[in-house]
Structures are given as C-alpha cells and as structure tokens.
Amino acid sequence: MITRDPDAFLALARALPTDFGPATARAAFLVAPDGFRLAEQSARDNAYMADAAAFDAARASAQHRDLQRAVSAVLPTVCFAGNPDTPDAVFPNNVFGTAAGRYVVGRMRHEVRQREAARADIRGFFRDVLGRQEVDLSTQPHACELTGALVIDRARGLGFCGLSERCDAEGARRMHEAFGLRATLLFELAPGEYHTNVVLAVLAGRAVVVCPKGFADPAVAAAIAALYAPHAVVCDAAEHAAFVANCIALSADTVWMSAAAGRALAPAHRDALAAAGLRVETVELDAIEAAGGSLRCCIGELF
C-alpha cells in the first residue's frame, strides 16, 4: 500500500505484526567530513544550514570521530573517507541505504550530492565485501533521498515519506519498492522543511518523536503519534529547532541525538522515552549541525 490517506494507512498499520525484520541496525557506516564546508547548492533548500563563516572543519572532524567512537560501543561502525568535492557526504544515509540482502542508491536533487552516489569504494563495500544486490535509483529523474525523505519502521515494514523538493511521489514509490515495504504513508512537508528525518523518528519500532510544525498538515503528525501512543514525543518549537527529532535508536535500549538536542529535550519527553525503554545518549555535534543536519543524518544503517 502507498497512500496519502492516514486513516487507511493506520487501519493497516495497526494490524501488522512486528515481524518484518530487526527493529534496529546490525551495524552502521559513516563518511568523514573531509573538506567540510558550506555546500551552496544544498543551502538553496535547507534552511537549517549556517552561513559559511560558521563552518569549522577541524571541530567537525573531531566531533565526527567522537561520534564514531561513541556509536562503536553499541554496534560495529565503519567510516569511509570523505572527499573535498562532496562537502555534504557527512550525511550518507541520504545516498546509501540497506535492506535484507540488498543496498539502495538514492537519487539526490543537487548535483553536488549526486557525485556521492558514484563512489566506487562504498558501492564495492556493499556489493563485493557484503555480497549485497544493488538497487540503483540514482540514474532515474525522480528525487528520492532515501532515509532523509523516508522514515522507516523496520519492525513493521512501514514507511513515512515527506514530499518536498528532495523527494517527489514517484521517487517515494520507487523507494517503497526498493526497501520492500508493506505500506508507505505520503504527506507534504511544511514549507521550508527539506527532509522528513528532521521532523520525525521512529525508534526501535515502538516509539516516535514528531515535530508537528514540520508537516504541511499537522493532523498527519497527530495520526502518526497515535499509532505509537503512549510512546509518542511531540516536540515543541525549541525541540524542533534543536534537531530533537533527528535521532535514532541504535539498539533496543538506546536513542541517540546530538548534545544540543539532548539539552533541548524536555524532562517530560525524556521520561516518555525512558518509559518506552529507551535511554538517551548524546554526542556534541554543533560543528556538524552547521551543515543543516544532525546525528541521525550522519548514520548509515546496515540491516
């Protein structure tokens, strides 16, 4: 099912068992922020990006190493070298994604990010080292920026896809098929939002973090929250701005977000995550966040 009807989607979703696959990844992959700087093309439709003067390449590199070190304590985490010609490559989950037995290459909107999809080393790692079948969406014309645009409940096989300049309806359909999902809900993001994973996170198949102001229709956000109630965190404006929803569960008992997001997280919302069995872990990433994304954007997942 691919639908824009939240009621039809929820009717199906509530009946699905949590047997689609593991709720959290087996391993993670990162791309180092080598040549970290403002990507002017990406800045055209990413309001979260800072001005060029705010970019600190050395601090970004150090924080990224801290991130890898921290995440490696939870699951195996590999890091590929960056490339000064691809300054956004620090956010690889938009370009490369995985499902059982295969890997997916996304179609990026901006040419500066389309270069990332051509990396032979990352493709070779998935294909030749891990033996994954390739599903290459990068050469077709419809933007589909993978798990930036598409938030996936891996336990149920559900997709939540926000449409914007970074993903159109046909791109969403292609991702739905590539990841083999059972059902995908399509909705418009609010003006000024570029990726769904900045305003929505599904955590270990049993909790959700959602920013209603990131949705063109807040009723869609309410419907998604209802699906995971009582383990639903509905962010206020301050939490939204601090990337609280750009978080990820990397194990059954942890949710990871940036330190800035952790400081913005309301105590009641921290308690709500704890009630869902999720302990909040944080890493300082203010330098990385200058590029318009946060911790979840840095994490590529291996399922």
Short mmCIF file of C-alpha atoms in Angstrom, two decimals:
data_model
loop_
_atom_site.label_atom_id
_atom_site.label_comp_id
_atom_site.label_asym_id
_atom_site.label_seq_id
_atom_site.Cartn_x
_atom_site.Cartn_y
_atom_site.Cartn_z
CA MET A 1 0.00 0.00 0.00
CA ILE A 2 1.12 3.53 -0.85
CA THR A 3 -1.40 6.11 0.25
CA ARG A 4 -1.98 9.71 1.28
CA ASP A 5 -4.90 8.64 3.48
CA PRO A 6 -3.76 8.49 7.14
CA ASP A 7 -6.89 6.61 8.22
CA ALA A 8 -6.41 3.85 5.65
CA PHE A 9 -2.72 3.64 6.48
CA LEU A 10 -3.33 3.42 10.24
CA ALA A 11 -6.01 0.77 9.81
CA LEU A 12 -3.48 -1.44 8.05
CA ALA A 13 -0.52 -0.49 10.24
CA ARG A 14 -2.30 -1.32 13.49
CA ALA A 15 -2.97 -4.84 12.22
CA LEU A 16 0.63 -5.57 11.21
CA PRO A 17 2.86 -7.77 13.35
CA THR A 18 6.37 -6.63 14.25
CA ASP A 19 7.98 -9.41 12.22
CA PHE A 20 9.23 -7.53 9.16
CA GLY A 21 12.84 -7.57 10.36
CA PRO A 22 15.17 -6.35 13.09
CA ALA A 23 13.95 -3.10 14.62
CA THR A 24 17.48 -1.65 14.78
CA ALA A 25 20.53 -1.96 12.57
CA ARG A 26 23.21 -4.66 12.78
CA ALA A 27 25.98 -2.15 12.04
CA ALA A 28 26.48 1.48 11.00
CA PHE A 29 28.57 3.35 8.46
CA LEU A 30 29.73 6.95 8.37
CA VAL A 31 31.56 9.23 5.92
CA ALA A 32 34.19 11.55 7.36
CA PRO A 33 33.73 15.33 6.99
CA ASP A 34 36.88 15.80 4.90
CA GLY A 35 36.70 19.14 3.11
CA PHE A 36 33.81 20.17 5.35
CA ARG A 37 32.38 23.49 4.16
CA LEU A 38 29.17 25.16 3.03
CA ALA A 39 27.59 23.39 0.05
CA GLU A 40 25.92 26.28 -1.73
CA GLN A 41 23.60 24.10 -3.83
CA SER A 42 22.25 22.31 -0.76
CA ALA A 43 21.78 25.61 1.05
CA ARG A 44 19.13 26.62 -1.50
CA ASP A 45 16.51 24.39 0.13
CA ASN A 46 17.98 23.65 3.58
CA ALA A 47 17.02 26.42 5.97
CA TYR A 48 18.91 24.72 8.81
CA MET A 49 22.31 25.40 7.23
CA ALA A 50 24.53 28.06 8.78
CA ASP A 51 26.46 30.74 6.91
CA ALA A 52 29.86 29.80 5.51
CA ALA A 53 31.67 31.61 8.32
CA ALA A 54 30.15 29.21 10.88
CA PHE A 55 31.81 26.14 9.37
CA ASP A 56 34.76 24.83 11.42
CA ALA A 57 36.31 21.88 9.58
CA ALA A 58 38.70 20.89 12.36
CA ARG A 59 35.99 20.90 15.02
CA ALA A 60 33.64 18.98 12.73
CA SER A 61 36.28 16.32 12.14
CA ALA A 62 36.99 15.92 15.86
CA GLN A 63 33.30 15.69 16.72
CA HIS A 64 32.73 13.16 13.96
CA ARG A 65 35.49 10.96 15.40
CA ASP A 66 33.81 11.27 18.80
CA LEU A 67 30.57 10.14 17.18
CA GLN A 68 32.17 7.06 15.66
CA ARG A 69 33.87 6.19 18.93
CA ALA A 70 30.62 6.50 20.86
CA VAL A 71 28.47 4.57 18.41
CA SER A 72 31.12 1.83 18.11
CA ALA A 73 30.45 0.97 21.74
CA VAL A 74 26.92 -0.10 20.73
CA LEU A 75 27.37 -1.71 17.30
CA PRO A 76 30.12 -2.18 14.66
CA THR A 77 30.70 1.15 12.93
CA VAL A 78 32.87 1.75 9.86
CA CYS A 79 33.85 5.15 8.49
CA PHE A 80 34.69 5.89 4.86
CA ALA A 81 37.00 8.72 3.90
CA GLY A 82 35.40 11.96 2.84
CA ASN A 83 36.08 13.91 -0.34
CA PRO A 84 36.52 17.70 -0.59
CA ASP A 85 34.43 17.60 -3.79
CA THR A 86 31.43 16.29 -1.82
CA PRO A 87 31.08 18.50 1.28
CA ASP A 88 27.65 17.04 2.19
CA ALA A 89 28.90 13.44 2.21
CA VAL A 90 28.97 13.52 6.01
CA PHE A 91 25.24 12.68 5.68
CA PRO A 92 25.46 9.33 3.82
CA ASN A 93 22.05 7.98 4.83
CA ASN A 94 20.51 10.14 2.10
CA VAL A 95 22.54 8.37 -0.61
CA PHE A 96 23.02 4.77 0.56
CA GLY A 97 20.52 2.59 2.37
CA THR A 98 20.14 -1.12 3.07
CA ALA A 99 17.52 -3.82 3.42
CA ALA A 100 17.86 -7.57 3.73
CA GLY A 101 20.25 -8.82 1.03
CA ARG A 102 20.48 -5.54 -0.89
CA TYR A 103 21.62 -1.95 -0.85
CA VAL A 104 19.88 1.04 -2.36
CA VAL A 105 21.48 4.07 -4.01
CA GLY A 106 19.32 7.18 -3.91
CA ARG A 107 18.72 9.95 -6.43
CA MET A 108 19.87 13.25 -4.94
CA ARG A 109 18.35 16.54 -6.00
CA HIS A 110 21.56 18.58 -6.18
CA GLU A 111 24.49 17.77 -8.45
CA VAL A 112 26.99 18.23 -5.62
CA ARG A 113 25.30 15.34 -3.82
CA GLN A 114 24.77 13.23 -6.94
CA ARG A 115 28.57 12.84 -7.00
CA GLU A 116 28.36 10.84 -3.78
CA ALA A 117 26.27 8.13 -5.43
CA ALA A 118 29.10 7.39 -7.86
CA ARG A 119 31.59 6.36 -5.16
CA ALA A 120 33.07 3.04 -6.26
CA ASP A 121 34.50 2.27 -2.82
CA ILE A 122 31.17 2.44 -0.99
CA ARG A 123 29.36 0.55 -3.73
CA GLY A 124 32.14 -2.04 -3.75
CA PHE A 125 31.90 -2.45 0.02
CA PHE A 126 28.20 -3.30 -0.18
CA ARG A 127 28.43 -5.36 -3.37
CA ASP A 128 31.76 -7.19 -3.15
CA VAL A 129 32.50 -7.31 0.58
CA LEU A 130 28.98 -7.76 1.94
CA GLY A 131 27.56 -9.50 -1.12
CA ARG A 132 24.50 -7.25 -1.39
CA GLN A 133 22.39 -6.91 -4.52
CA GLU A 134 22.34 -3.35 -5.88
CA VAL A 135 19.15 -1.36 -6.39
CA ASP A 136 20.30 1.79 -8.15
CA LEU A 137 17.83 4.67 -8.20
CA SER A 138 20.47 7.30 -8.89
CA THR A 139 20.11 7.40 -12.67
CA GLN A 140 16.33 7.92 -12.86
CA PRO A 141 14.97 11.51 -12.77
CA HIS A 142 12.84 11.48 -9.61
CA ALA A 143 14.42 12.79 -6.42
CA CYS A 144 14.40 10.18 -3.65
CA GLU A 145 16.86 10.99 -0.89
CA LEU A 146 16.40 7.69 0.95
CA THR A 147 16.18 7.78 4.74
CA GLY A 148 16.33 11.54 4.77
CA ALA A 149 12.97 11.65 2.99
CA LEU A 150 11.70 8.23 4.10
CA VAL A 151 11.50 7.32 7.79
CA ILE A 152 11.14 3.54 8.15
CA ASP A 153 9.66 1.41 10.91
CA ARG A 154 11.83 -1.63 10.30
CA ALA A 155 9.90 -3.84 12.71
CA ARG A 156 6.62 -3.45 10.80
CA GLY A 157 7.85 -2.60 7.30
CA LEU A 158 6.22 0.83 7.33
CA GLY A 159 7.41 3.97 5.55
CA PHE A 160 6.61 7.59 6.35
CA CYS A 161 7.59 9.71 3.37
CA GLY A 162 7.52 13.51 3.39
CA LEU A 163 7.31 15.07 -0.05
CA SER A 164 9.42 18.12 -0.87
CA GLU A 165 11.94 19.19 -3.47
CA ARG A 166 14.12 16.34 -2.16
CA CYS A 167 11.53 13.62 -2.88
CA ASP A 168 8.52 13.51 -5.19
CA ALA A 169 5.68 10.98 -5.26
CA GLU A 170 7.29 8.82 -7.93
CA GLY A 171 10.57 8.83 -6.04
CA ALA A 172 8.65 7.73 -2.95
CA ARG A 173 7.08 4.86 -4.88
CA ARG A 174 10.49 3.71 -6.07
CA MET A 175 11.88 3.77 -2.54
CA HIS A 176 8.85 1.87 -1.24
CA GLU A 177 9.61 -0.89 -3.75
CA ALA A 178 13.38 -0.78 -3.24
CA PHE A 179 13.09 -1.28 0.52
CA GLY A 180 10.27 -3.81 0.06
CA LEU A 181 7.94 -2.05 2.47
CA ARG A 182 4.46 -3.23 3.38
CA ALA A 183 2.90 0.23 3.45
CA THR A 184 4.04 3.82 2.97
CA LEU A 185 2.22 6.98 4.00
CA LEU A 186 2.84 10.01 1.78
CA PHE A 187 2.40 13.56 3.05
CA GLU A 188 3.62 17.05 2.28
CA LEU A 189 6.28 18.59 4.48
CA ALA A 190 5.72 22.15 5.65
CA PRO A 191 7.24 24.92 3.53
CA GLY A 192 10.90 25.30 4.43
CA GLU A 193 11.36 21.67 5.52
CA TYR A 194 13.63 19.57 3.36
CA HIS A 195 13.78 16.10 4.96
CA THR A 196 11.34 14.00 6.95
CA ASN A 197 14.01 12.74 9.34
CA VAL A 198 14.45 16.25 10.75
CA VAL A 199 10.83 16.23 11.95
CA LEU A 200 10.12 12.53 12.55
CA ALA A 201 11.87 9.50 14.04
CA VAL A 202 10.55 6.00 14.68
CA LEU A 203 12.58 4.40 17.45
CA ALA A 204 13.07 0.63 17.64
CA GLY A 205 9.57 0.10 16.26
CA ARG A 206 7.89 1.14 19.49
CA ALA A 207 8.24 4.90 19.98
CA VAL A 208 8.06 8.03 17.86
CA VAL A 209 9.41 11.58 18.02
CA VAL A 210 7.49 14.04 15.86
CA CYS A 211 7.53 17.79 15.17
CA PRO A 212 4.01 18.77 14.03
CA LYS A 213 5.11 22.13 12.61
CA GLY A 214 7.28 20.24 10.12
CA PHE A 215 4.18 18.83 8.44
CA ALA A 216 2.01 20.76 6.00
CA ASP A 217 -0.98 19.12 7.72
CA PRO A 218 -0.43 18.73 11.48
CA ALA A 219 -3.21 16.13 11.51
CA VAL A 220 -0.84 13.74 9.77
CA ALA A 221 1.68 14.19 12.58
CA ALA A 222 -1.09 13.54 15.11
CA ALA A 223 -2.09 10.34 13.32
CA ILE A 224 1.49 9.06 13.35
CA ALA A 225 1.81 9.89 17.05
CA ALA A 226 -1.41 7.99 17.72
CA LEU A 227 -0.01 4.87 16.08
CA TYR A 228 2.81 4.71 18.65
CA ALA A 229 0.92 6.06 21.66
CA PRO A 230 1.59 6.14 24.55
CA HIS A 231 5.26 6.23 23.49
CA ALA A 232 4.97 9.41 21.42
CA VAL A 233 7.08 12.53 21.95
CA VAL A 234 5.51 15.60 20.33
CA CYS A 235 8.17 18.28 20.05
CA ASP A 236 7.70 21.96 20.73
CA ALA A 237 9.34 24.68 18.63
CA ALA A 238 12.56 24.73 20.66
CA GLU A 239 12.99 20.96 20.40
CA HIS A 240 12.22 21.12 16.68
CA ALA A 241 14.90 23.77 16.10
CA ALA A 242 17.45 21.80 18.13
CA PHE A 243 17.10 18.63 15.99
CA VAL A 244 15.47 16.55 18.72
CA ALA A 245 13.58 14.56 16.07
CA ASN A 246 16.80 13.90 14.16
CA CYS A 247 17.52 10.98 16.48
CA ILE A 248 17.96 7.25 16.03
CA ALA A 249 17.68 4.05 18.04
CA LEU A 250 20.89 2.07 17.52
CA SER A 251 19.94 -0.69 19.94
CA ALA A 252 16.82 -1.89 21.70
CA ASP A 253 17.50 0.30 24.71
CA THR A 254 19.20 3.47 23.42
CA VAL A 255 18.20 6.54 21.44
CA TRP A 256 20.97 8.80 20.14
CA MET A 257 20.78 12.52 19.46
CA SER A 258 23.16 15.46 19.46
CA ALA A 259 24.14 17.07 22.75
CA ALA A 260 22.30 20.25 21.73
CA ALA A 261 19.17 18.18 21.11
CA GLY A 262 19.64 16.45 24.45
CA ARG A 263 19.82 19.79 26.23
CA ALA A 264 16.64 20.96 24.49
CA LEU A 265 14.73 17.75 25.24
CA ALA A 266 12.03 18.49 27.82
CA PRO A 267 12.28 16.43 31.03
CA ALA A 268 8.79 15.04 30.45
CA HIS A 269 9.84 13.89 26.98
CA ARG A 270 13.00 12.28 28.34
CA ASP A 271 10.75 10.44 30.79
CA ALA A 272 8.47 9.36 27.94
CA LEU A 273 11.42 7.83 26.11
CA ALA A 274 12.51 6.10 29.31
CA ALA A 275 9.02 4.69 29.67
CA ALA A 276 9.47 3.16 26.20
CA GLY A 277 12.69 1.54 27.43
CA LEU A 278 14.99 3.99 25.65
CA ARG A 279 17.94 5.66 27.36
CA VAL A 280 19.08 8.94 25.77
CA GLU A 281 22.72 9.05 24.64
CA THR A 282 24.26 12.23 23.20
CA VAL A 283 27.34 13.41 21.32
CA GLU A 284 28.39 17.04 20.84
CA LEU A 285 27.86 17.83 17.15
CA ASP A 286 27.38 21.60 16.89
CA ALA A 287 30.03 21.87 14.16
CA ILE A 288 28.33 19.18 12.07
CA GLU A 289 24.93 20.80 12.62
CA ALA A 290 26.16 23.92 10.81
CA ALA A 291 25.68 21.85 7.64
CA GLY A 292 21.94 21.56 8.26
CA GLY A 293 21.70 18.05 9.68
CA SER A 294 22.41 16.32 12.95
CA LEU A 295 23.24 12.93 14.41
CA ARG A 296 20.71 10.77 12.61
CA CYS A 297 21.75 12.25 9.26
CA CYS A 298 25.32 11.09 9.89
CA ILE A 299 24.35 7.45 10.45
CA GLY A 300 24.05 4.99 7.61
CA GLU A 301 22.43 1.75 8.76
CA LEU A 302 23.28 -1.83 7.81
CA PHE A 303 20.29 -4.16 8.10
#
